[in-house]
Coordinates of C-alpha atoms in Angstrom, one line a residue:
M201 CA 212.1 146.7 79.3
Q202 CA 214.1 144.5 81.7
S203 CA 216.0 143.2 78.8
K204 CA 217.0 146.8 77.7
K205 CA 218.1 147.6 81.3
L206 CA 220.2 144.4 81.4
V207 CA 221.9 145.3 78.1
S208 CA 222.7 148.8 79.5
I209 CA 224.2 147.5 82.6
L210 CA 226.3 144.9 80.8
T211 CA 227.6 147.6 78.4
L212 CA 228.4 149.8 81.4
L213 CA 230.5 146.9 83.0
V214 CA 232.4 146.5 79.6
L215 CA 233.3 150.1 79.5
V216 CA 234.5 150.1 83.3
V217 CA 236.6 147.1 82.6
G218 CA 238.2 148.9 79.6
L219 CA 239.2 151.7 81.9
V220 CA 241.1 149.6 84.3
G221 CA 243.0 147.4 81.9
Y222 CA 242.8 144.3 79.7
Q223 CA 239.4 143.3 78.3
W224 CA 237.9 140.6 76.2
S225 CA 236.1 142.9 73.6
K226 CA 234.6 142.6 70.1
P227 CA 237.2 141.7 67.5
Y228 CA 237.9 143.9 64.7
S229 CA 236.3 142.4 61.5
T230 CA 238.4 140.9 58.7
A231 CA 236.9 143.6 56.4
E232 CA 238.2 146.3 58.6
A233 CA 241.6 144.7 58.7
K234 CA 242.0 144.3 55.0
G235 CA 241.6 147.7 53.8
K236 CA 244.0 148.2 50.8
I237 CA 247.5 149.4 51.6
T238 CA 248.5 152.1 49.1
Q239 CA 251.9 153.3 48.1
K240 CA 251.1 156.6 49.9
D241 CA 250.7 154.6 53.1
M242 CA 253.9 152.9 52.9
V243 CA 256.9 153.7 55.2
S244 CA 260.0 154.6 53.2
S245 CA 262.5 155.6 55.9
P246 CA 264.2 153.1 58.4
F247 CA 262.1 152.0 61.3
K248 CA 262.6 150.3 64.6
V249 CA 261.5 146.8 65.2
A250 CA 261.4 145.0 68.5
S251 CA 261.7 141.2 69.4
V252 CA 260.1 140.6 72.9
Q253 CA 261.6 137.6 74.7
F254 CA 258.6 137.0 76.7
N255 CA 258.1 134.1 79.2
P256 CA 254.3 133.2 79.7
I257 CA 253.1 131.3 82.7
L258 CA 251.4 128.0 81.9
N259 CA 247.7 128.0 82.1
E260 CA 247.5 131.7 83.0
R261 CA 246.0 133.0 79.7
D262 CA 244.4 136.3 81.1
K263 CA 247.6 137.3 83.1
N264 CA 249.9 136.4 80.1
I265 CA 247.9 138.6 77.8
E266 CA 247.7 141.5 80.3
E267 CA 251.5 141.3 80.7
L268 CA 252.3 140.9 77.1
L269 CA 250.1 144.0 76.3
K270 CA 252.3 146.0 78.7
V271 CA 255.5 144.8 77.3
T272 CA 254.3 145.4 73.7
E273 CA 253.2 148.9 74.6
Q274 CA 256.6 149.6 76.1
A275 CA 258.2 148.6 72.8
F276 CA 255.7 150.7 70.9
K277 CA 256.6 153.8 73.1
E278 CA 260.2 153.2 72.2
G279 CA 259.3 153.7 68.7
A280 CA 259.0 150.0 67.4
R281 CA 256.8 149.9 64.3
L282 CA 256.7 146.1 64.6
V283 CA 256.9 143.9 67.7
V284 CA 257.2 140.1 67.6
A285 CA 256.4 137.9 70.6
P286 CA 257.3 134.1 71.0
E287 CA 255.2 131.1 70.0
M288 CA 252.3 130.3 72.3
A289 CA 253.0 133.6 74.0
T290 CA 249.5 133.8 75.6
T291 CA 249.3 130.4 77.3
G292 CA 252.7 128.8 77.6
Y293 CA 253.7 125.9 75.4
Y294 CA 253.2 122.4 76.9
Y295 CA 249.8 120.9 76.9
A296 CA 249.3 117.1 77.0
N297 CA 246.0 116.9 75.0
R298 CA 243.0 118.8 73.7
E299 CA 241.3 118.7 77.0
A300 CA 244.3 120.3 78.8
I301 CA 244.5 123.2 76.4
K302 CA 240.7 123.6 75.8
P303 CA 240.1 126.3 78.3
F304 CA 242.9 128.6 76.8
V305 CA 242.1 128.6 73.2
D306 CA 240.6 131.5 71.1
T307 CA 239.4 132.1 67.7
I308 CA 241.5 134.3 65.3
P309 CA 240.3 137.0 64.9
G310 CA 238.8 137.0 68.5
K311 CA 239.0 138.6 71.9
T312 CA 242.8 138.3 72.0
T313 CA 243.4 139.9 68.7
A314 CA 240.9 142.6 69.6
A315 CA 242.9 143.6 72.7
F316 CA 246.1 143.9 70.6
A317 CA 244.3 145.8 67.9
K318 CA 243.4 148.7 70.2
L319 CA 247.0 149.1 71.1
A320 CA 248.4 148.8 67.6
K321 CA 245.9 151.3 66.5
K322 CA 246.9 153.8 69.2
Y323 CA 250.6 153.6 68.2
N324 CA 250.2 153.0 64.5
S325 CA 252.3 149.9 64.7
Y326 CA 252.0 146.1 64.2
V327 CA 252.5 143.0 66.5
V328 CA 252.9 139.3 65.8
F329 CA 252.3 136.9 68.6
G330 CA 251.8 133.2 69.0
M331 CA 248.7 131.6 70.6
P332 CA 246.5 128.5 70.4
E333 CA 243.7 129.0 68.0
V334 CA 240.3 127.2 67.8
D335 CA 238.6 127.2 64.5
G336 CA 235.0 128.3 65.0
K337 CA 233.6 125.9 62.4
T338 CA 235.5 122.7 62.9
D339 CA 236.6 123.0 66.7
L340 CA 240.1 122.0 65.6
Y341 CA 243.0 123.6 67.5
Y342 CA 246.1 125.1 65.9
N343 CA 249.4 126.4 66.8
S344 CA 249.0 129.8 65.3
A345 CA 250.3 133.4 65.2
A346 CA 248.4 136.6 64.6
L347 CA 249.3 139.8 62.9
V348 CA 247.6 142.8 64.2
G349 CA 248.0 146.5 63.1
P350 CA 246.6 149.9 63.2
E351 CA 244.0 148.8 60.7
G352 CA 242.9 146.0 63.1
Y353 CA 243.2 142.2 62.6
V354 CA 245.4 141.6 59.6
G355 CA 245.9 137.9 59.3
K356 CA 247.0 134.7 60.8
Y357 CA 249.4 131.8 60.2
R358 CA 249.0 128.1 61.3
K359 CA 252.1 126.3 62.0
T360 CA 253.0 124.1 58.9
Q361 CA 255.8 121.9 60.4
M362 CA 254.8 120.9 63.9
W363 CA 256.9 119.4 66.7
E364 CA 255.7 116.4 68.5
T365 CA 254.5 118.1 71.6
E366 CA 251.8 120.1 70.0
M367 CA 250.7 117.3 67.8
H368 CA 248.9 115.8 70.7
W369 CA 246.5 118.7 70.7
G370 CA 246.8 120.6 67.5
A371 CA 246.1 120.0 63.8
W372 CA 248.7 120.6 61.0
G373 CA 248.4 124.1 59.7
D374 CA 246.3 124.3 56.6
L375 CA 246.8 127.9 55.3
G376 CA 250.2 127.6 53.5
V377 CA 252.3 130.7 54.2
P378 CA 250.4 133.8 53.5
V379 CA 252.1 137.1 53.0
F380 CA 250.3 140.2 54.1
D381 CA 250.6 143.7 52.8
T382 CA 251.2 146.4 55.6
K383 CA 252.4 150.0 55.9
I384 CA 255.9 148.8 56.8
G385 CA 256.3 146.1 54.1
K386 CA 255.1 142.6 53.2
I387 CA 255.1 140.5 56.3
A388 CA 255.0 136.7 56.6
I389 CA 255.1 134.4 59.5
N390 CA 256.7 131.1 60.3
I391 CA 256.8 129.3 63.7
C392 CA 259.6 127.5 65.4
M393 CA 260.0 124.0 63.7
D394 CA 259.1 125.5 60.3
S395 CA 262.6 126.7 60.1
A396 CA 264.1 123.3 59.9
Y397 CA 262.4 122.8 56.6
S398 CA 263.6 125.5 54.0
E399 CA 260.3 125.2 52.1
T400 CA 258.3 127.2 54.7
A401 CA 260.5 130.3 54.5
R402 CA 260.9 129.9 50.7
L403 CA 257.1 130.1 50.3
A404 CA 257.3 133.5 51.9
G405 CA 260.3 134.4 49.8
I406 CA 258.7 133.7 46.5
Q407 CA 255.7 135.8 47.4
G408 CA 258.0 138.7 48.0
A409 CA 258.0 138.8 51.7
D410 CA 260.2 141.7 53.1
I411 CA 259.9 140.5 56.7
L412 CA 259.5 137.1 58.3
A413 CA 258.1 137.3 61.7
F414 CA 259.3 134.3 63.7
P415 CA 257.7 133.3 67.0
T416 CA 259.5 130.3 68.5
N417 CA 260.1 128.3 71.7
S418 CA 263.6 127.0 70.7
S419 CA 266.3 124.9 72.4
A420 CA 268.7 125.6 69.4
Q421 CA 267.7 124.0 66.1
A422 CA 264.9 126.5 65.1
I423 CA 266.9 129.8 65.8
S424 CA 270.2 128.4 64.2
A425 CA 268.5 128.1 60.7
L426 CA 267.4 131.7 60.7
P427 CA 270.4 133.4 59.1
A428 CA 270.2 131.0 56.2
R429 CA 266.4 131.6 55.7
A430 CA 267.1 135.4 55.8
Q431 CA 269.8 135.1 53.2
Q432 CA 268.1 132.5 51.0
N433 CA 265.1 134.7 50.5
G434 CA 266.5 138.2 50.9
M435 CA 264.3 139.1 53.8
Y436 CA 264.6 140.5 57.3
V437 CA 263.8 138.0 60.0
V438 CA 262.6 139.1 63.5
S439 CA 262.6 136.1 66.0
A440 CA 261.3 135.9 69.4
N441 CA 262.1 133.1 71.7
R442 CA 261.6 132.4 75.4
S443 CA 264.4 132.3 77.9
N444 CA 263.2 130.0 80.7
T445 CA 262.1 126.4 81.5
E446 CA 258.5 124.9 81.2
V447 CA 257.7 121.3 82.2
G448 CA 261.4 120.4 81.9
F449 CA 261.8 121.8 78.5
H450 CA 264.5 124.7 78.4
M451 CA 264.4 127.4 75.8
I452 CA 267.7 129.3 75.2
G453 CA 266.6 132.9 74.5
G454 CA 268.9 134.4 71.8
S455 CA 266.0 136.2 70.1
A456 CA 267.4 138.0 67.2
I457 CA 266.9 140.2 64.1
W458 CA 268.8 139.2 60.8
S459 CA 269.3 141.2 57.8
P460 CA 268.5 140.1 54.2
E461 CA 272.2 139.2 53.8
G462 CA 272.0 136.9 57.0
D463 CA 273.8 139.5 59.3
K464 CA 272.9 139.5 62.8
L465 CA 271.6 143.0 63.7
A466 CA 270.7 142.5 67.3
E467 CA 270.4 139.5 69.7
A468 CA 269.0 139.0 73.3
K469 CA 271.2 137.0 75.7
V470 CA 271.5 133.2 75.1
V471 CA 270.9 131.2 78.3
M472 CA 271.9 127.4 77.8
T473 CA 271.0 126.0 81.0
E474 CA 268.1 126.1 83.3
S475 CA 270.2 127.6 86.0
E476 CA 270.5 130.8 83.9
D477 CA 266.9 131.1 83.2
I478 CA 265.5 134.7 82.7
D479 CA 261.7 134.9 83.4
E480 CA 261.5 138.6 83.0
P481 CA 260.8 139.9 79.5
T482 CA 263.6 141.2 77.4
I483 CA 263.1 143.6 74.5
T484 CA 265.6 143.6 71.7
Y485 CA 265.6 146.4 69.0
A486 CA 267.0 146.9 65.6
T487 CA 266.5 149.1 62.6
I488 CA 264.9 147.8 59.3
D489 CA 265.5 149.9 56.2
P490 CA 263.0 149.5 53.5
K491 CA 265.7 150.4 50.9
N492 CA 267.1 147.0 51.6
F493 CA 263.9 145.1 50.7
D494 CA 265.2 144.9 47.1
N495 CA 268.6 143.3 47.5
K496 CA 271.0 141.0 45.8
N497 CA 269.7 137.9 47.5
K498 CA 266.2 138.5 46.0
E499 CA 267.9 138.2 42.5
Y500 CA 268.5 134.4 43.4
L501 CA 264.6 134.1 43.6
E502 CA 264.5 135.0 39.8
G503 CA 267.0 132.2 39.1
R504 CA 264.8 129.5 40.5
R505 CA 264.0 126.5 38.3
P506 CA 260.5 125.3 39.3
E507 CA 260.5 122.7 36.6
L508 CA 263.2 121.0 38.3
Y509 CA 261.6 120.9 41.7
K510 CA 258.7 118.5 41.1
D511 CA 260.1 115.9 43.4
L512 CA 259.5 118.2 46.3
M513 CA 255.8 117.1 46.2
L514 CA 256.7 113.4 46.8
T515 CA 256.6 111.5 50.0
V516 CA 257.7 107.9 49.3
A517 CA 258.5 107.2 52.9
P518 CA 258.1 105.0 54.9
W519 CA 258.1 102.5 52.1
D520 CA 260.9 103.8 49.9
Y521 CA 262.6 100.6 48.8
T522 CA 265.2 102.7 46.7
K523 CA 266.8 104.5 49.9
N524 CA 270.0 103.1 51.2
T525 CA 269.6 101.6 54.6
T526 CA 273.2 100.8 55.3
P527 CA 275.4 103.4 57.0
H528 CA 278.9 103.8 55.5
D529 CA 282.1 104.9 57.1
V530 CA 283.5 107.6 54.9
V531 CA 287.0 109.1 54.9
A532 CA 286.8 112.0 52.4
A533 CA 289.2 114.6 51.1
A534 CA 288.1 118.1 49.9
L535 CA 290.8 119.3 47.7
Q536 CA 291.6 123.0 47.5
Y537 CA 294.4 124.6 45.4
E538 CA 295.1 127.8 43.4
P539 CA 294.1 127.0 39.8
V540 CA 296.2 127.8 36.8
I541 CA 293.5 129.2 34.6
G542 CA 293.2 127.2 31.4
N543 CA 296.2 125.0 32.0
K544 CA 295.1 121.4 32.4
E545 CA 298.5 119.8 32.9
K546 CA 299.4 122.3 35.8
N547 CA 296.2 121.5 37.5
K548 CA 296.3 117.9 37.0
E549 CA 299.7 117.9 38.6
K550 CA 298.2 119.7 41.7
I551 CA 295.2 117.3 41.7
E552 CA 297.5 114.2 41.7
R553 CA 299.9 115.6 44.4
L554 CA 297.1 116.3 46.9
I555 CA 295.3 113.0 46.3
K556 CA 298.7 111.3 47.0
E557 CA 299.2 113.4 50.2
A558 CA 295.7 112.6 51.4
K559 CA 296.0 108.8 50.9
L560 CA 299.3 108.9 52.7
K561 CA 297.8 110.8 55.7
D562 CA 294.8 108.1 55.9
S563 CA 295.0 105.0 53.9
K564 CA 291.2 104.5 54.5
L565 CA 290.5 107.5 52.2
N566 CA 287.6 106.5 49.9
L567 CA 286.1 109.8 48.6
V568 CA 287.8 112.8 47.1
V569 CA 286.0 116.0 46.0
L570 CA 287.6 118.5 43.6
P571 CA 286.6 122.2 43.1
E572 CA 284.3 123.3 40.3
L573 CA 285.9 123.0 36.7
S574 CA 288.8 121.1 38.4
S575 CA 291.1 120.7 35.5
T576 CA 290.8 124.1 33.8
G577 CA 290.0 126.3 36.7
P578 CA 287.1 128.9 36.6
V579 CA 286.7 130.3 33.2
N580 CA 285.0 133.6 34.2
N581 CA 287.4 135.8 32.3
L582 CA 287.8 133.6 29.2
H583 CA 286.2 134.3 25.8
K584 CA 283.7 131.6 24.7
N585 CA 285.9 130.5 21.9
E586 CA 288.7 129.9 24.4
I587 CA 286.4 127.9 26.6
K588 CA 285.4 125.8 23.6
K589 CA 288.9 124.7 23.2
L590 CA 289.2 123.5 26.7
A591 CA 285.8 121.6 26.5
E592 CA 285.9 117.8 26.4
E593 CA 283.3 115.0 25.9
A594 CA 282.2 113.4 29.1
N595 CA 284.6 110.3 28.6
G596 CA 287.4 112.6 27.4
E597 CA 291.1 113.0 28.4
T598 CA 290.4 114.5 31.9
T599 CA 287.9 111.8 32.9
Q600 CA 290.3 109.2 31.9
F601 CA 292.9 110.8 33.9
I602 CA 290.7 110.9 37.0
A603 CA 289.6 107.4 36.4
K604 CA 293.3 106.4 36.4
L605 CA 293.7 108.1 39.8
A606 CA 290.6 106.6 41.2
K607 CA 291.9 103.1 40.4
E608 CA 295.4 103.8 41.6
Y609 CA 294.5 105.2 44.9
Q610 CA 291.2 103.3 45.4
V611 CA 288.9 106.2 45.9
S612 CA 285.9 107.6 44.4
I613 CA 286.3 111.0 43.0
V614 CA 283.9 113.9 42.2
F615 CA 285.5 116.4 39.7
G616 CA 284.3 119.3 37.5
M617 CA 284.9 120.0 33.8
V618 CA 283.8 122.0 30.8
E619 CA 281.8 119.4 29.0
Q620 CA 280.9 119.3 25.3
E621 CA 277.8 117.5 24.5
N622 CA 276.5 117.7 20.9
N623 CA 276.8 121.5 20.1
H624 CA 276.4 122.8 23.7
L625 CA 278.9 123.4 26.6
F626 CA 278.0 122.4 30.2
N627 CA 279.6 123.2 33.5
T628 CA 279.5 119.4 34.5
A629 CA 280.6 117.3 37.5
I630 CA 281.3 113.6 37.2
L631 CA 281.5 110.9 39.8
I632 CA 284.0 108.2 39.2
S633 CA 284.1 105.1 41.3
E634 CA 287.2 103.4 43.0
D635 CA 287.3 101.0 40.0
G636 CA 287.6 103.8 37.6
Q637 CA 284.0 103.6 36.2
T638 CA 281.9 106.7 35.6
V639 CA 278.9 106.4 38.1
G640 CA 277.0 109.4 36.7
K641 CA 277.3 113.1 35.6
Y642 CA 275.6 116.2 36.6
Q643 CA 275.2 119.3 34.6
K644 CA 275.0 122.4 36.6
T645 CA 271.3 123.6 36.7
H646 CA 271.6 127.1 38.4
L647 CA 274.1 129.1 36.4
N648 CA 275.7 132.3 37.6
K649 CA 276.2 135.3 35.3
S650 CA 279.6 134.1 34.0
D651 CA 278.3 130.6 33.4
K652 CA 275.4 131.9 31.3
K653 CA 277.9 133.4 28.7
W654 CA 279.1 130.0 27.7
A655 CA 277.1 127.2 29.3
K656 CA 273.7 125.6 28.9
E657 CA 271.6 124.8 31.9
G658 CA 271.4 121.3 33.0
S659 CA 267.9 119.7 33.2
T660 CA 268.1 117.1 36.2
L661 CA 269.1 117.2 39.9
S662 CA 270.9 114.0 40.3
V663 CA 271.7 111.3 43.0
F664 CA 273.9 108.5 42.0
E665 CA 274.2 105.1 43.7
T666 CA 277.5 103.4 44.7
K667 CA 278.2 100.2 46.5
S668 CA 281.0 101.7 48.7
L669 CA 279.6 104.9 49.7
G670 CA 275.8 104.8 49.4
K671 CA 273.8 107.5 47.4
I672 CA 275.7 110.6 46.5
G673 CA 274.1 113.9 45.3
V674 CA 276.0 116.5 43.4
L675 CA 275.6 120.4 43.3
L676 CA 277.9 122.8 41.7
G677 CA 278.7 126.3 42.9
E678 CA 275.6 128.5 43.0
D679 CA 273.3 125.4 43.0
A680 CA 273.8 125.5 46.9
Q681 CA 272.1 128.9 47.0
Y682 CA 268.9 127.4 45.9
P683 CA 267.3 125.4 48.9
E684 CA 265.0 123.6 46.6
A685 CA 267.9 121.8 44.9
S686 CA 269.2 120.3 48.2
S687 CA 265.7 119.5 49.2
V688 CA 265.2 117.5 46.0
L689 CA 268.4 115.6 46.8
A690 CA 267.0 114.8 50.2
V691 CA 263.8 113.5 48.7
K692 CA 265.9 111.3 46.4
R693 CA 267.5 110.1 49.6
A694 CA 271.2 111.3 49.1
D695 CA 273.4 110.2 52.0
I696 CA 276.2 112.6 50.9
I697 CA 276.2 115.7 48.9
A698 CA 279.4 116.9 47.1
I699 CA 279.8 120.4 46.2
P700 CA 282.6 121.4 43.8
S701 CA 282.8 125.2 44.1
A702 CA 284.5 128.3 42.9
W703 CA 283.5 130.6 45.6
N704 CA 285.0 134.1 46.5
G705 CA 282.2 135.4 48.6
Q706 CA 279.7 135.9 45.8
Y707 CA 276.9 134.4 47.8
G708 CA 276.4 133.2 51.4
G709 CA 278.7 134.4 54.2
E710 CA 280.2 133.5 57.5
M711 CA 278.0 131.9 60.0
Q712 CA 276.9 134.4 62.7
I713 CA 274.9 132.2 65.1
N714 CA 275.9 132.6 68.7
K715 CA 278.7 130.2 69.3
T716 CA 277.2 129.0 72.6
V717 CA 274.0 127.8 70.8
S718 CA 275.9 124.8 69.3
A719 CA 277.2 122.0 71.6
N720 CA 279.8 121.3 69.1
T721 CA 281.0 124.8 68.1
Y722 CA 281.2 125.7 64.4
P723 CA 284.8 126.3 63.4
E724 CA 285.9 129.8 62.2
G725 CA 285.0 130.6 58.6
S726 CA 282.0 128.3 58.6
M727 CA 279.8 129.2 55.6
V728 CA 276.0 129.6 56.2
T729 CA 275.0 128.3 52.7
W730 CA 276.8 125.2 52.8
D731 CA 275.7 124.4 56.4
A732 CA 272.2 125.0 55.3
V733 CA 272.6 122.4 52.5
A734 CA 273.7 119.6 55.0
I735 CA 271.2 120.4 57.9
G736 CA 268.3 121.0 55.4
A737 CA 268.9 117.9 53.5
Q738 CA 270.2 115.8 56.5
A739 CA 273.1 114.6 54.3
Y740 CA 276.7 115.0 55.0
T741 CA 278.1 117.6 52.7
V742 CA 281.6 117.8 51.4
V743 CA 282.7 121.2 49.7
A744 CA 285.7 121.8 47.7
N745 CA 286.8 125.2 46.8
Y746 CA 289.7 127.1 45.3
V747 CA 292.2 129.5 47.0
G748 CA 294.0 132.4 45.5
T749 CA 294.2 133.9 42.0
K750 CA 293.3 137.5 41.0
E751 CA 289.6 136.5 41.8
E752 CA 290.5 135.8 45.5
Y753 CA 288.9 132.5 45.8
A754 CA 288.2 132.1 49.5
G755 CA 289.2 128.4 50.3
R756 CA 287.3 127.1 53.4
S757 CA 286.6 123.7 51.9
S758 CA 284.7 121.7 54.4
L759 CA 282.5 119.2 55.8
Y760 CA 279.1 120.2 57.1
T761 CA 277.2 117.6 59.2
L762 CA 273.7 116.6 60.3
D763 CA 273.5 118.0 64.0
P764 CA 276.4 119.7 65.6
L765 CA 273.8 121.7 67.6
Y766 CA 273.0 118.7 69.9
A767 CA 276.5 117.2 69.8
L768 CA 276.0 114.4 67.1
D769 CA 278.7 115.3 64.9
Q770 CA 281.3 118.2 64.1
P771 CA 281.7 120.4 61.0
V772 CA 285.4 120.8 59.8
V773 CA 286.6 123.8 57.7
A774 CA 290.0 124.3 55.9
S775 CA 292.0 127.4 55.7
A776 CA 291.1 130.4 53.6
N777 CA 294.4 130.5 51.5
K778 CA 296.4 127.4 51.7
E779 CA 296.6 124.5 49.2
E780 CA 295.6 121.5 51.0
A781 CA 293.6 118.1 51.2
L782 CA 291.1 118.6 54.1
I783 CA 290.5 115.1 55.4
V784 CA 287.2 114.4 57.2
K785 CA 285.5 111.3 58.5
F786 CA 281.9 110.6 59.2
K787 CA 279.2 107.8 59.2
T788 CA 276.3 108.3 56.9
I789 CA 272.5 108.1 57.7
Q790 CA 272.6 108.1 61.5
P791 CA 269.3 106.1 61.9
D792 CA 269.3 106.6 65.7
A793 CA 269.6 110.2 65.8
W794 CA 266.6 112.3 67.1
F795 CA 266.4 114.0 63.8
N796 CA 267.6 112.5 60.5
Q797 CA 266.7 112.3 56.9
E798 CA 264.1 109.5 57.3
L799 CA 262.3 111.7 59.9
L800 CA 262.7 114.8 57.8
I801 CA 261.0 113.0 54.9
L802 CA 258.2 111.6 57.0
S803 CA 257.5 114.9 58.6
R804 CA 257.5 117.3 55.6
Q805 CA 254.1 118.8 54.5
P806 CA 254.4 118.8 50.7
A807 CA 250.6 119.5 50.2
Y808 CA 251.5 123.1 50.9
F809 CA 254.7 123.2 48.7
K810 CA 253.0 123.4 45.4
P811 CA 253.6 127.2 44.8
L812 CA 257.4 126.1 44.8
I813 CA 257.1 123.9 41.7
Q814 CA 254.8 126.2 39.7
E815 CA 256.3 128.4 37.0
N816 CA 256.8 132.1 37.9

């Protein structure tokens, strides 16, 4: 009898607490959360989303949750169907060890998700927020994020690519990147450092994610990668950062919503110094249109070549004896010119003139990169029979001409050509060393629609070894749009990536990250796809492109670097319409930098990348 009376009293207390505000209540069950979403349930018209730039107080879980519930409800009242809050939003970020964070962890689903589920149900909307999770079976802690909706707890994500701070208390995420069906589309989650590795967002992309929710505590790197992650995978990205300082770590705000084309739809204020801290929450809104869930960038997912990506599963470091360990000083020239389509002699004249000019400008010039199909120009508008007449074997007349220039000017040269091998035509790039020898050739592996009319796909992603420059990887044109390709070159330890291109805006686009985010400002006309290759592979990337013609080739030949964000180095971009040899200088490898290719390879989590190498 006393037992029944005690239960009644406790029940009454819980009800009273529920009336006055936040409560730790029974979580919705997984079964309740995972009722099937039917086509009838799906939202088809544009809807509002909100990024909540929320700044929790360290060690104040209950107070943080209460405040975050209020801000989330404010966004819901303004019509937001999805709200995203920062990484570790319920507790604050910095904890020295497991003992320090132990009082503040919760299971997922658990009391925290239950509180948000009541709110989400009331407003028929969704919320994603970061929190420290404890696994009820193993007692392991994770840096996690939960997705809660009107149906209750929907799902969770455990951070795959962790940063050093949370490694002292948290285990590496072990769930991969799940994609959740909701009434507003397919939602995936990445957290902060995940964005430095293209694979984590790609795992969402290949599963058809429409929206990537991105809780973060970023000082620049994580949020700067987001337009590339959106554009590479054709999905909206809703990021939520903090805008204050905690235990000496400053987070710069700049919470933003990105379109599937990598366009910035909305952004909160960026605060680059501690003196500018904004402790109060900021809500940033944008509109998502489900009609854009199917977009041209999603088409690139269909062009993936998983059979070429097997090396993504390798982690040879720290014993990799094939890697180059000697930094090289490189003076490179990216040549851009208006091609005379099909006229090899005219194009050769332009190539020789520009190399001569570049060598006169800097006698230490030791690398030249030419555009795609360098001697013929792009052959988009030619009949296959005409293209066949322009084709040569790999050691043919054009290669001999380039070898002569390489020896004369003592430079290594990467150039492109229509190659005939046996009975097939290839869009090929060849690397010639300064002594005129062929170091290797690469046949384009990711063909565009025009290429497919005449060319056969290559079968290998290649990195070539040179004495004077180290290890050089080559991509051609649209290859750059596939992040797996540059990641394979990183695993193969390319120090430099050369990209001969024929680009007129058919993919990628101008970078739209806030200019103040990067310590060394990106030049006007910087292109998001090429920058993503360099930073994602941690390899200096030299791009050569055409200008002019009826196809309006867009120039912007360029050098993209390892880390302009924290002032290690500086990208350089040429004009959009001028024939020129863009001369750039850099030192490869950067072994002392806070983040470099060695650290990238050591920290990757390929155990969860397997879906990327499996056939569609």
